[in-house]
Amino acid sequence: EVHLVESGGGLVQPGGSLRLSCAASGFTFSSYAMSWVRQAPGKGLEWVSAISGSGSSTYFADSLKGRFTISRDNSKNTLYLHINSLRAEDTAVYHCAKSHMYSYYMDVWGKGTTVTVSS
Amino acid sequence: AIQLTQYPSSLSASVGDRVTIACRASQDINNDLAWYQQKPGTAPKVLIHDASSLESGVPSRFSGSGSGTDFTLTISSLQPEDFATYYCQQFNSYPLDFGQGTRLEIK
C-alpha cells in the first residue's frame, strides 16, 4: 500500500527555520515527482513546491521563492522541505503528495504535519 | 501563473440533490485539471483527473467535464458523506495552483 508520513512540524519562533520530512513507502519513490501543499487554519489549499523524481528539477509558488527549499533522498525514500525565516503566515498543516506518473495531479497524500510560528 | 476561479464559494444542498461546481482557468490548460474532496481534519482526496476521468474507487455519482478554460464537477445525487469542501487544481504548468474551494453544506 502506498503511504506517505510527514514529520518535523512544531512550534517555531518567527525568524527560525525548520525541516519537514515525508517518508514514502509502497512505491518506487525515485520514479515520481513529489509536492508539498499547505493549508493555513480555516483557509484553502496552497501548493508550495514540487520536485522531479530524480531531484534535478524543482518548482516553487511565486510568493514563496527564496525561503523554501525542496529536496529528496531517493536512497531513503524521503522528501524534505526546508523553510527559513519563518513568519506567522507560514503557520499551516503541511502535506506531502505524490504525483501521478503521467498526469501530474496528486494521487496520494500524507495526513500532514502542523507548523506553528509564534513567539 | 495560471489563475483558477472556482464558484460558488459555498453551496447549500439536500441529500439527493444534483449539484455542480465550476472552475475557470485564466488560460487554456487543455484537460489538465483535477478535482479534490476534503473533509475537516483530513487530507484531500482526488476524485477526478484529466478533467473527466474518475479516480479508481470514487463513486460514479461524481463526474467532471470541460476542457480549455471551463470545467465543472457534478455530483448527481448527493449523499450524506459528500458534504465537504471541493477544490480544483490545474497541472498544466507550474505553479500547480488550486482554486479557492467550494464548501458544500447541508441545507
GROMACS .gro file of C-alpha atoms in nm:
model
  226
    1GLU     CA    1   0.000   0.000   0.000
    2VAL     CA    2   0.124   0.348  -0.089
    3HIS     CA    3   0.192   0.551   0.224
    4LEU     CA    4   0.324   0.900   0.300
    5VAL     CA    5   0.405   1.013   0.653
    6GLU     CA    6   0.514   1.368   0.731
    7SER     CA    7   0.714   1.474   1.034
    8GLY     CA    8   0.917   1.766   1.164
    9GLY     CA    9   0.643   2.015   1.241
   10GLY     CA   10   0.614   2.200   1.566
   11LEU     CA   11   0.616   2.539   1.735
   12VAL     CA   12   0.884   2.771   1.598
   13GLN     CA   13   0.965   3.133   1.673
   14PRO     CA   14   0.939   3.393   1.398
   15GLY     CA   15   1.265   3.410   1.206
   16GLY     CA   16   1.350   3.050   1.281
   17SER     CA   17   1.393   2.760   1.042
   18LEU     CA   18   1.251   2.413   1.012
   19ARG     CA   19   1.298   2.099   0.806
   20LEU     CA   20   0.995   1.889   0.728
   21SER     CA   21   1.028   1.527   0.617
   22CYS     CA   22   0.798   1.294   0.429
   23ALA     CA   23   0.869   0.922   0.445
   24ALA     CA   24   0.734   0.729   0.147
   25SER     CA   25   0.661   0.359   0.113
   26GLY     CA   26   0.478   0.120  -0.116
   27PHE     CA   27   0.601   0.258  -0.449
   28THR     CA   28   0.921   0.325  -0.644
   29PHE     CA   29   0.988   0.663  -0.489
   30SER     CA   30   1.250   0.780  -0.739
   31SER     CA   31   1.008   0.739  -1.029
   32TYR     CA   32   0.761   1.004  -0.914
   33ALA     CA   33   0.753   1.377  -0.873
   34MET     CA   34   0.651   1.491  -0.526
   35SER     CA   35   0.492   1.807  -0.392
   36TRP     CA   36   0.431   1.996  -0.070
   37VAL     CA   37   0.091   2.157  -0.018
   38ARG     CA   38  -0.004   2.360   0.287
   39GLN     CA   39  -0.327   2.473   0.446
   40ALA     CA   40  -0.343   2.759   0.692
   41PRO     CA   41  -0.609   2.736   0.964
   42GLY     CA   42  -0.952   2.789   0.810
   43LYS     CA   43  -0.806   2.855   0.464
   44GLY     CA   44  -0.784   2.671   0.135
   45LEU     CA   45  -0.512   2.454  -0.013
   46GLU     CA   46  -0.191   2.628  -0.122
   47TRP     CA   47   0.056   2.445  -0.344
   48VAL     CA   48   0.406   2.517  -0.213
   49SER     CA   49   0.670   2.331  -0.412
   50ALA     CA   50   0.745   2.026  -0.626
   51ILE     CA   51   1.049   1.822  -0.721
   52SER     CA   52   1.108   1.579  -1.005
   53GLY     CA   53   1.174   1.212  -0.941
   54SER     CA   54   1.548   1.248  -0.989
   55GLY     CA   55   1.559   1.568  -0.785
   56SER     CA   56   1.714   1.762  -1.071
   57SER     CA   57   1.417   1.996  -1.118
   58THR     CA   58   1.241   2.199  -0.851
   59TYR     CA   59   0.945   2.435  -0.861
   60PHE     CA   60   0.805   2.685  -0.614
   61ALA     CA   61   0.499   2.900  -0.563
   62ASP     CA   62   0.575   3.250  -0.687
   63SER     CA   63   0.514   3.405  -0.345
   64LEU     CA   64   0.742   3.162  -0.161
   65LYS     CA   65   1.060   3.164  -0.368
   66GLY     CA   66   1.372   3.223  -0.167
   67ARG     CA   67   1.270   3.098   0.178
   68PHE     CA   68   1.173   2.744   0.083
   69THR     CA   69   1.398   2.462  -0.036
   70ILE     CA   70   1.271   2.126  -0.152
   71SER     CA   71   1.492   1.820  -0.178
   72ARG     CA   72   1.473   1.444  -0.172
   73ASP     CA   73   1.689   1.148  -0.081
   74ASN     CA   74   1.586   0.863  -0.307
   75SER     CA   75   1.809   0.618  -0.119
   76LYS     CA   76   1.598   0.687   0.191
   77ASN     CA   77   1.262   0.728   0.015
   78THR     CA   78   1.227   1.064   0.183
   79LEU     CA   79   1.115   1.409   0.071
   80TYR     CA   80   1.216   1.726   0.253
   81LEU     CA   81   1.105   2.087   0.280
   82HIS     CA   82   1.335   2.336   0.445
   83ILE     CA   83   1.181   2.667   0.546
   84ASN     CA   84   1.390   2.968   0.652
   85SER     CA   85   1.290   3.299   0.808
   86LEU     CA   86   0.960   3.163   0.929
   87ARG     CA   87   0.668   3.404   0.955
   88ALA     CA   88   0.334   3.386   1.129
   89GLU     CA   89   0.169   3.338   0.790
   90ASP     CA   90   0.363   3.013   0.743
   91THR     CA   91   0.150   2.859   1.018
   92ALA     CA   92  -0.027   2.570   0.848
   93VAL     CA   93  -0.063   2.198   0.806
   94TYR     CA   94   0.195   2.085   0.552
   95HIS     CA   95   0.105   1.784   0.338
   96CYS     CA   96   0.332   1.595   0.106
   97ALA     CA   97   0.174   1.443  -0.203
   98LYS     CA   98   0.278   1.204  -0.476
   99SER     CA   99   0.217   1.298  -0.837
  100HIS     CA  100   0.071   1.056  -1.085
  101MET     CA  101   0.338   0.936  -1.324
  102TYR     CA  102   0.190   1.075  -1.647
  103SER     CA  103  -0.057   1.338  -1.535
  104TYR     CA  104   0.084   1.547  -1.255
  105TYR     CA  105  -0.220   1.553  -1.034
  106MET     CA  106  -0.168   1.439  -0.677
  107ASP     CA  107  -0.297   1.089  -0.632
  108VAL     CA  108  -0.169   1.010  -0.282
  109TRP     CA  109  -0.149   1.246   0.014
  110GLY     CA  110   0.000   1.229   0.359
  111LYS     CA  111  -0.201   1.334   0.664
  112GLY     CA  112   0.022   1.634   0.721
  113THR     CA  113   0.241   1.788   0.988
  114THR     CA  114   0.150   2.108   1.170
  115VAL     CA  115   0.381   2.408   1.176
  116THR     CA  116   0.301   2.690   1.418
  117VAL     CA  117   0.505   3.009   1.402
  118SER     CA  118   0.464   3.212   1.718
  119SER     CA  119   0.667   3.379   1.987
  120ALA     CA  120   0.091   3.184  -1.330
  121ILE     CA  121  -0.244   3.034  -1.427
  122GLN     CA  122  -0.528   3.159  -1.207
  123LEU     CA  123  -0.820   2.934  -1.120
  124THR     CA  124  -1.154   3.086  -1.027
  125GLN     CA  125  -1.386   2.843  -0.855
  126TYR     CA  126  -1.752   2.911  -0.789
  127PRO     CA  127  -1.964   2.918  -0.594
  128SER     CA  128  -1.751   2.956  -0.282
  129SER     CA  129  -2.023   2.787  -0.080
  130LEU     CA  130  -2.333   2.590  -0.159
  131SER     CA  131  -2.622   2.452   0.046
  132ALA     CA  132  -2.797   2.144  -0.082
  133SER     CA  133  -3.000   1.846   0.033
  134VAL     CA  134  -2.939   1.474   0.017
  135GLY     CA  135  -3.043   1.355  -0.327
  136ASP     CA  136  -2.982   1.690  -0.500
  137ARG     CA  137  -2.772   1.728  -0.812
  138VAL     CA  138  -2.500   1.989  -0.767
  139THR     CA  139  -2.248   2.145  -0.998
  140ILE     CA  140  -1.930   2.331  -0.910
  141ALA     CA  141  -1.744   2.535  -1.169
  142CYS     CA  142  -1.377   2.618  -1.219
  143ARG     CA  143  -1.243   2.863  -1.474
  144ALA     CA  144  -0.876   2.890  -1.573
  145SER     CA  145  -0.717   3.216  -1.680
  146GLN     CA  146  -0.570   3.048  -1.988
  147ASP     CA  147  -0.610   2.726  -2.186
  148ILE     CA  148  -0.499   2.427  -1.979
  149ASN     CA  149  -0.626   2.157  -2.216
  150ASN     CA  150  -0.775   1.896  -1.984
  151ASP     CA  151  -0.504   1.923  -1.717
  152LEU     CA  152  -0.743   1.966  -1.426
  153ALA     CA  153  -0.816   1.763  -1.115
  154TRP     CA  154  -1.089   1.782  -0.852
  155TYR     CA  155  -1.028   1.701  -0.487
  156GLN     CA  156  -1.258   1.648  -0.190
  157GLN     CA  157  -1.150   1.742   0.160
  158LYS     CA  158  -1.329   1.673   0.486
  159PRO     CA  159  -1.235   1.859   0.807
  160GLY     CA  160  -0.913   1.738   0.964
  161THR     CA  161  -0.823   1.505   0.679
  162ALA     CA  162  -0.603   1.514   0.371
  163PRO     CA  163  -0.755   1.593   0.032
  164LYS     CA  164  -0.863   1.304  -0.186
  165VAL     CA  165  -0.859   1.310  -0.564
  166LEU     CA  166  -1.195   1.248  -0.730
  167ILE     CA  167  -1.144   1.341  -1.095
  168HIS     CA  168  -0.827   1.382  -1.300
  169ASP     CA  169  -0.766   1.491  -1.658
  170ALA     CA  170  -1.091   1.689  -1.631
  171SER     CA  171  -1.325   1.393  -1.669
  172SER     CA  172  -1.152   1.071  -1.559
  173LEU     CA  173  -1.291   0.918  -1.243
  174GLU     CA  174  -1.021   0.814  -0.997
  175SER     CA  175  -1.030   0.447  -0.908
  176GLY     CA  176  -1.264   0.376  -0.617
  177VAL     CA  177  -1.458   0.702  -0.643
  178PRO     CA  178  -1.838   0.660  -0.670
  179SER     CA  179  -1.985   0.708  -1.015
  180ARG     CA  180  -2.217   0.986  -0.893
  181PHE     CA  181  -1.911   1.212  -0.929
  182SER     CA  182  -1.832   1.332  -1.279
  183GLY     CA  183  -1.620   1.600  -1.439
  184SER     CA  184  -1.639   1.779  -1.769
  185GLY     CA  185  -1.479   2.058  -1.964
  186SER     CA  186  -1.159   2.144  -2.142
  187GLY     CA  187  -0.961   2.454  -2.223
  188THR     CA  188  -1.065   2.710  -1.962
  189ASP     CA  189  -1.405   2.599  -1.829
  190PHE     CA  190  -1.463   2.293  -1.614
  191THR     CA  191  -1.734   2.152  -1.392
  192LEU     CA  192  -1.765   1.891  -1.119
  193THR     CA  193  -2.110   1.736  -1.085
  194ILE     CA  194  -2.247   1.519  -0.809
  195SER     CA  195  -2.556   1.352  -0.949
  196SER     CA  196  -2.731   1.262  -0.623
  197LEU     CA  197  -2.581   1.397  -0.303
  198GLN     CA  198  -2.511   1.152  -0.026
  199PRO     CA  199  -2.451   1.245   0.340
  200GLU     CA  200  -2.082   1.169   0.308
  201ASP     CA  201  -2.042   1.418   0.021
  202PHE     CA  202  -2.072   1.725   0.240
  203ALA     CA  203  -1.718   1.857   0.229
  204THR     CA  204  -1.502   2.117   0.058
  205TYR     CA  205  -1.407   2.070  -0.306
  206TYR     CA  206  -1.103   2.213  -0.486
  207CYS     CA  207  -0.997   2.223  -0.847
  208GLN     CA  208  -0.627   2.221  -0.941
  209GLN     CA  209  -0.451   2.270  -1.269
  210PHE     CA  210  -0.142   2.066  -1.354
  211ASN     CA  211  -0.073   2.209  -1.699
  212SER     CA  212   0.219   2.419  -1.579
  213TYR     CA  213   0.395   2.523  -1.261
  214PRO     CA  214   0.291   2.663  -1.018
  215LEU     CA  215   0.023   2.396  -0.968
  216ASP     CA  216  -0.228   2.628  -0.805
  217PHE     CA  217  -0.564   2.535  -0.659
  218GLY     CA  218  -0.898   2.707  -0.685
  219GLN     CA  219  -1.030   2.883  -0.376
  220GLY     CA  220  -1.254   2.593  -0.280
  221THR     CA  221  -1.629   2.531  -0.262
  222ARG     CA  222  -1.780   2.442   0.072
  223LEU     CA  223  -2.079   2.213   0.028
  224GLU     CA  224  -2.313   2.228   0.324
  225ILE     CA  225  -2.631   2.051   0.422
  226LYS     CA  226  -2.946   2.255   0.368
   0.00000   0.00000   0.00000
